PDB file of C-alpha atoms in Angstrom:
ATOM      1  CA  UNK A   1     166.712  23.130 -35.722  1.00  0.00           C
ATOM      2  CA  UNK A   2     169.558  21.367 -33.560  1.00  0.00           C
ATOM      3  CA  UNK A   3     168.993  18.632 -31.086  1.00  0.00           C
ATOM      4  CA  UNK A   4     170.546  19.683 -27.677  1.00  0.00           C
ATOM      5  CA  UNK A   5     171.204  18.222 -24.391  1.00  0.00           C
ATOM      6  CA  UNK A   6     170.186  21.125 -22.125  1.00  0.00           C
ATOM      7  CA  UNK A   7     170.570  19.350 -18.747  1.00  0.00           C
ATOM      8  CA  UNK A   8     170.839  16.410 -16.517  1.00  0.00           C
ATOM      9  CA  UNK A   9     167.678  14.831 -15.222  1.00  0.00           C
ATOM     10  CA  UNK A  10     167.760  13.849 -10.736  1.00  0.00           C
ATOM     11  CA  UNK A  11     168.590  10.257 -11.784  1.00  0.00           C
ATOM     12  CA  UNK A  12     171.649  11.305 -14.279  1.00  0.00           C
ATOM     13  CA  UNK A  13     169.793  10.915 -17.298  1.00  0.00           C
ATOM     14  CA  UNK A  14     170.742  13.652 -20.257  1.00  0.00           C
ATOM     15  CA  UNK A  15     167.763  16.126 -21.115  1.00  0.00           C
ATOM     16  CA  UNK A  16     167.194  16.256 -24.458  1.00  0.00           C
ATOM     17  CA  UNK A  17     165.375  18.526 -26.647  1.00  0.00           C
ATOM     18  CA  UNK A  18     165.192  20.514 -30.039  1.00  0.00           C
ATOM     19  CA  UNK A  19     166.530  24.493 -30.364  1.00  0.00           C
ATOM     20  CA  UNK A  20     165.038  26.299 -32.766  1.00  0.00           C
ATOM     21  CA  UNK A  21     166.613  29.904 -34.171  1.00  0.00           C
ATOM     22  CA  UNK A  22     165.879  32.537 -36.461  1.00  0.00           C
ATOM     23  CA  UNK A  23     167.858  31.781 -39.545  1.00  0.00           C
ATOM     24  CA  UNK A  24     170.757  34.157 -39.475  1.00  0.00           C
ATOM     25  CA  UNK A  25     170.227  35.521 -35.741  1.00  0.00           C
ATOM     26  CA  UNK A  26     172.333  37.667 -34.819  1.00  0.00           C
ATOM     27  CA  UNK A  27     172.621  38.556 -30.750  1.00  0.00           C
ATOM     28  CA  UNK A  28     170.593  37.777 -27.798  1.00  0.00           C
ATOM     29  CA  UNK A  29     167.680  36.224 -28.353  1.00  0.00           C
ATOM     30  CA  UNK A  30     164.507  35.585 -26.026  1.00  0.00           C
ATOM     31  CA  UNK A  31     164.358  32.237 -24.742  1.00  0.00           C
ATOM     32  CA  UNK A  32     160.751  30.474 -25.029  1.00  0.00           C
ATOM     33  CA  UNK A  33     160.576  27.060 -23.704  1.00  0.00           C
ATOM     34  CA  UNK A  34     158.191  24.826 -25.590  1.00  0.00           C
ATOM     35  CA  UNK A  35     156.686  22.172 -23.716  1.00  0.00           C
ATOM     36  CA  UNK A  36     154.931  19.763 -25.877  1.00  0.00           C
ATOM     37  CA  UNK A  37     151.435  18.407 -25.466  1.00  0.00           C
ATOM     38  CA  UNK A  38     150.364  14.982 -24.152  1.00  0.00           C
ATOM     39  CA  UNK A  39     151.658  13.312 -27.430  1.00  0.00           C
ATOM     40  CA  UNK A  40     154.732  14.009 -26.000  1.00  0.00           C
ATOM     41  CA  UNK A  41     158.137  15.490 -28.550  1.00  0.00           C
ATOM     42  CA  UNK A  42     157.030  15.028 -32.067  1.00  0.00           C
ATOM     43  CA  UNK A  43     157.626  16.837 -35.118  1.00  0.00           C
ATOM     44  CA  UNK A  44     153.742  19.239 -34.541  1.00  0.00           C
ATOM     45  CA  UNK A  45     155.728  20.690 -31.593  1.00  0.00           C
ATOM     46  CA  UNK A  46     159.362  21.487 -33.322  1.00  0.00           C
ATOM     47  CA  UNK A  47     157.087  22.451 -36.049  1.00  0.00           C
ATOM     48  CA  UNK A  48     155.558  24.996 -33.818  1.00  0.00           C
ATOM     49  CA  UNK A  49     158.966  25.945 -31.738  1.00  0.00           C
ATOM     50  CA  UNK A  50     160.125  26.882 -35.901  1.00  0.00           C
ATOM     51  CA  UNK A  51     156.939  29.165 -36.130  1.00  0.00           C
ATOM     52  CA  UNK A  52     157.834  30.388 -32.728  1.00  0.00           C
ATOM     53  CA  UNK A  53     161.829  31.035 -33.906  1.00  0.00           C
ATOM     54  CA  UNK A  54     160.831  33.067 -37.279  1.00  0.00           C
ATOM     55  CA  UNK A  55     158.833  35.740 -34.722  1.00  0.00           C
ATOM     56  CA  UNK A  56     162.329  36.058 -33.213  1.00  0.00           C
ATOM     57  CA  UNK A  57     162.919  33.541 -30.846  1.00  0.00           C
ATOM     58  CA  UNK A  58     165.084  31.138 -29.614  1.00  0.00           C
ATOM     59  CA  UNK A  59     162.867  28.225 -29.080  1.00  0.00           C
ATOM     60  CA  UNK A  60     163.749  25.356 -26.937  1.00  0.00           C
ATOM     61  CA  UNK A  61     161.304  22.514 -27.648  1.00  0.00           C
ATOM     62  CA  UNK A  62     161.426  20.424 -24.514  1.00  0.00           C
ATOM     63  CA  UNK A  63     161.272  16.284 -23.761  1.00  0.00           C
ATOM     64  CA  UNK A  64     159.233  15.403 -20.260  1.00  0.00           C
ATOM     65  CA  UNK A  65     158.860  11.928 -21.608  1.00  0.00           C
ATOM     66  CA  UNK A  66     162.288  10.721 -22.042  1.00  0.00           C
ATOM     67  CA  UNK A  67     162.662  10.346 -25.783  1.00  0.00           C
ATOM     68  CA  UNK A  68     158.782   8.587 -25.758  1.00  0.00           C
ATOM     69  CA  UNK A  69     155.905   9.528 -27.742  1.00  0.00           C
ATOM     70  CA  UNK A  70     152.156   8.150 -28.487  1.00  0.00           C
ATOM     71  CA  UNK A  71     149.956   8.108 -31.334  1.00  0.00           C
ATOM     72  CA  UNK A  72     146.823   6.813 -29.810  1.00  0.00           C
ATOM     73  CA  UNK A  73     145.307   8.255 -26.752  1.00  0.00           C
ATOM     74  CA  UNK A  74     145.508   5.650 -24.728  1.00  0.00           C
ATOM     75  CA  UNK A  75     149.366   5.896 -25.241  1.00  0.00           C
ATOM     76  CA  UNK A  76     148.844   9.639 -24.313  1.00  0.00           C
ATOM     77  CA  UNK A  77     147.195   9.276 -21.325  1.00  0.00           C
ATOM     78  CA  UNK A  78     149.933   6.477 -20.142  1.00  0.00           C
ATOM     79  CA  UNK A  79     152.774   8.423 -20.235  1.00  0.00           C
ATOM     80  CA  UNK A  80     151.347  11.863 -18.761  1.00  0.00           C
ATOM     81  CA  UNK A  81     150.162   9.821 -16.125  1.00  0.00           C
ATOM     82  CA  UNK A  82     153.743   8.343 -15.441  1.00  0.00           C
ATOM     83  CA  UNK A  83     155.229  11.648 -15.121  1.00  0.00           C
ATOM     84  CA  UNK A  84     156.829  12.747 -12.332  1.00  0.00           C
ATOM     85  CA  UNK A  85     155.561  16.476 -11.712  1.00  0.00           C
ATOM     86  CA  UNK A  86     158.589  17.614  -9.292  1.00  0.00           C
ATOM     87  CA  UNK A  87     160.980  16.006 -12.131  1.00  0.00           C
ATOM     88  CA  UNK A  88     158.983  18.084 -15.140  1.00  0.00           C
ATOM     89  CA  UNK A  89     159.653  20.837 -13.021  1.00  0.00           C
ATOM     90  CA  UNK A  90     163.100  20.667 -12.359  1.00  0.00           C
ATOM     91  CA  UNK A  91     163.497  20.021 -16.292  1.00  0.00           C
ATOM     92  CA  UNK A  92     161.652  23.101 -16.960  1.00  0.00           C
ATOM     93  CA  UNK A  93     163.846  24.708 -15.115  1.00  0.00           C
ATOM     94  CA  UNK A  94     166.868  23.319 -16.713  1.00  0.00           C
ATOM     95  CA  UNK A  95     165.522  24.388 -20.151  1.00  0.00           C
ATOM     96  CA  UNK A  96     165.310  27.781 -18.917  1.00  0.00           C
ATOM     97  CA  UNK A  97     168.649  27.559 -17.785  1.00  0.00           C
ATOM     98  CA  UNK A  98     170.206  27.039 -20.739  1.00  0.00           C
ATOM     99  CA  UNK A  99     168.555  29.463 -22.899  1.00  0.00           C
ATOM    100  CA  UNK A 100     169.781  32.121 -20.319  1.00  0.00           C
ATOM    101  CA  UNK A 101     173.219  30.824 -20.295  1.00  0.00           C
ATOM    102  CA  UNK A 102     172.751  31.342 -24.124  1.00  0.00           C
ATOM    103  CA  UNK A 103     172.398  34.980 -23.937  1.00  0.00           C
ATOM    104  CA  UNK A 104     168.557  35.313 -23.812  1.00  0.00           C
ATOM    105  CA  UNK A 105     167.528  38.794 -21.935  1.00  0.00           C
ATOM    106  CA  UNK A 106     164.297  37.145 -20.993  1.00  0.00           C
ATOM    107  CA  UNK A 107     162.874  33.506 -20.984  1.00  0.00           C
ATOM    108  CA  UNK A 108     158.821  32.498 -21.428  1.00  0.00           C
ATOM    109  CA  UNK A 109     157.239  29.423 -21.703  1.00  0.00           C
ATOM    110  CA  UNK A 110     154.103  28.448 -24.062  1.00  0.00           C
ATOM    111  CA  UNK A 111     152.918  24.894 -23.666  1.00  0.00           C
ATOM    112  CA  UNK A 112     149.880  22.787 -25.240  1.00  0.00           C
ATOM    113  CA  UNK A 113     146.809  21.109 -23.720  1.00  0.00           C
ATOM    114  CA  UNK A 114     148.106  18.848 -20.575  1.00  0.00           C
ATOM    115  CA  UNK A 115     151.160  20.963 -19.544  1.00  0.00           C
ATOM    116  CA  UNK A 116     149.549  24.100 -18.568  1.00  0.00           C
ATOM    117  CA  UNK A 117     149.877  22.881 -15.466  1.00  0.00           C
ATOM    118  CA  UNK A 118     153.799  22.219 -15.606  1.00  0.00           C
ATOM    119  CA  UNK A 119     154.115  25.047 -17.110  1.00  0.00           C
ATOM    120  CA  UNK A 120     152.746  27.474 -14.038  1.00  0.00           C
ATOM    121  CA  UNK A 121     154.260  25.316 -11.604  1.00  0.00           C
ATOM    122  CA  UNK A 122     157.525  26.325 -13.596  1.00  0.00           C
ATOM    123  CA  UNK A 123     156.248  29.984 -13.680  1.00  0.00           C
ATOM    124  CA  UNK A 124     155.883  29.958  -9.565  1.00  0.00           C
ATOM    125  CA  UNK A 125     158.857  27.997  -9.279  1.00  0.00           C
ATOM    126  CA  UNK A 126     161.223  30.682 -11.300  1.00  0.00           C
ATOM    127  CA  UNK A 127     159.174  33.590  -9.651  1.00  0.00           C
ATOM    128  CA  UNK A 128     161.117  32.904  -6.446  1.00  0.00           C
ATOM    129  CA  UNK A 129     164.357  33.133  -8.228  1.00  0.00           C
ATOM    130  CA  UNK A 130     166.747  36.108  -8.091  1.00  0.00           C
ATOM    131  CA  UNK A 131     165.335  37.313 -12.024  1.00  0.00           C
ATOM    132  CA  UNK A 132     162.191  37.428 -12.854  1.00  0.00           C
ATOM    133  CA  UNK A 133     160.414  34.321 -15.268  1.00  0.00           C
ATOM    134  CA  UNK A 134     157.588  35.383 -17.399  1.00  0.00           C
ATOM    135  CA  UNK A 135     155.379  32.720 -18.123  1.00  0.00           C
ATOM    136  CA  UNK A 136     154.852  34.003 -21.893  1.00  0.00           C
ATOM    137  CA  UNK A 137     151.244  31.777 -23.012  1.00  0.00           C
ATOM    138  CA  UNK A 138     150.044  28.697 -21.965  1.00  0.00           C
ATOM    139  CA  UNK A 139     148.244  27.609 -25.720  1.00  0.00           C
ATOM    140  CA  UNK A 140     145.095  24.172 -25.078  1.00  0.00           C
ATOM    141  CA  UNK A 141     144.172  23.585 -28.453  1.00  0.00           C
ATOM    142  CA  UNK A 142     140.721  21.941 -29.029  1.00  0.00           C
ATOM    143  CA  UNK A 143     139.401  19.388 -31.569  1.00  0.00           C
ATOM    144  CA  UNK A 144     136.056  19.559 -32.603  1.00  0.00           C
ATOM    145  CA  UNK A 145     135.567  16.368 -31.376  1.00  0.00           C
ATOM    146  CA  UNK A 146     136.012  17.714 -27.557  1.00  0.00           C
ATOM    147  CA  UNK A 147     133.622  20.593 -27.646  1.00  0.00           C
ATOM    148  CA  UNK A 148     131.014  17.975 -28.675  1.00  0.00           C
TER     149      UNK A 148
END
């Protein structure tokens, strides 16, 4: 796993994020972009983007919080709620970006719980593009606790 810069946010801010490859990939890879639940970047979600990279992958485990994370809800809920969703967008896109300029033939996205939502807005938004995006899975994973 390397920590990248894979863009530059609408206000000049670097976009930040995790790549995850196959050990000893050789070649083009697919390009998934991982977009991390409402926790925001923490180690479940490179965890995942690894799983994700030994299927074959190059995994791009993506940052719409600016370097924050929570570990209550409460925290959760505060920073999805101060996203911007035209700025997760655009730093979807971005993510996608650079895996293509990496070589990948194709790029997906899979995302967690809150960003299914970014994550077809991203799927439209790519749709109208010259090549065709493939929104790959959109994953919610449910406690216990929420089906009651």
């Amino acid at each position: 796993e390397t920590p990248v810069v894979y863009g530059v946010s609408a206000s000049g801010d670097s976009l930040r994020g995790v790549l995850v490859t196959p050990d000893g990939a050789a070649g083009d890879l697919p390009g998934l972009v991982v977009i991390h639940e409402w926790w925001g970047l923490n180690r479940n979600v490179i965890d995942q983007a690894r799983h994700l990279a030994n299927k074959g992958y190059a995994a791009l485990a993506v940052d719409l919080y600016g370097g924050e994370s929570a570990d209550s809800p409460d925290g959760a809920m505060a920073l999805m709620q101060a996203v911007d969703d035209d700025a997760s967008v655009q730093n979807l896109v971005a993510a996608s970006d650079f895996l293509s300029a990496r070589g990948a033939p194709r790029v997906g996205s899979i995302g967690w719980c809150y960003t299914d939502l970014p994550g077809m807005f991203f799927c439209y938004h790519r749709g109208g593009k010259r090549h065709t995006f493939y929104l790959a899975a959109t994953l919610r994973f449910t406690t216990a606790t929420e089906l009651g």
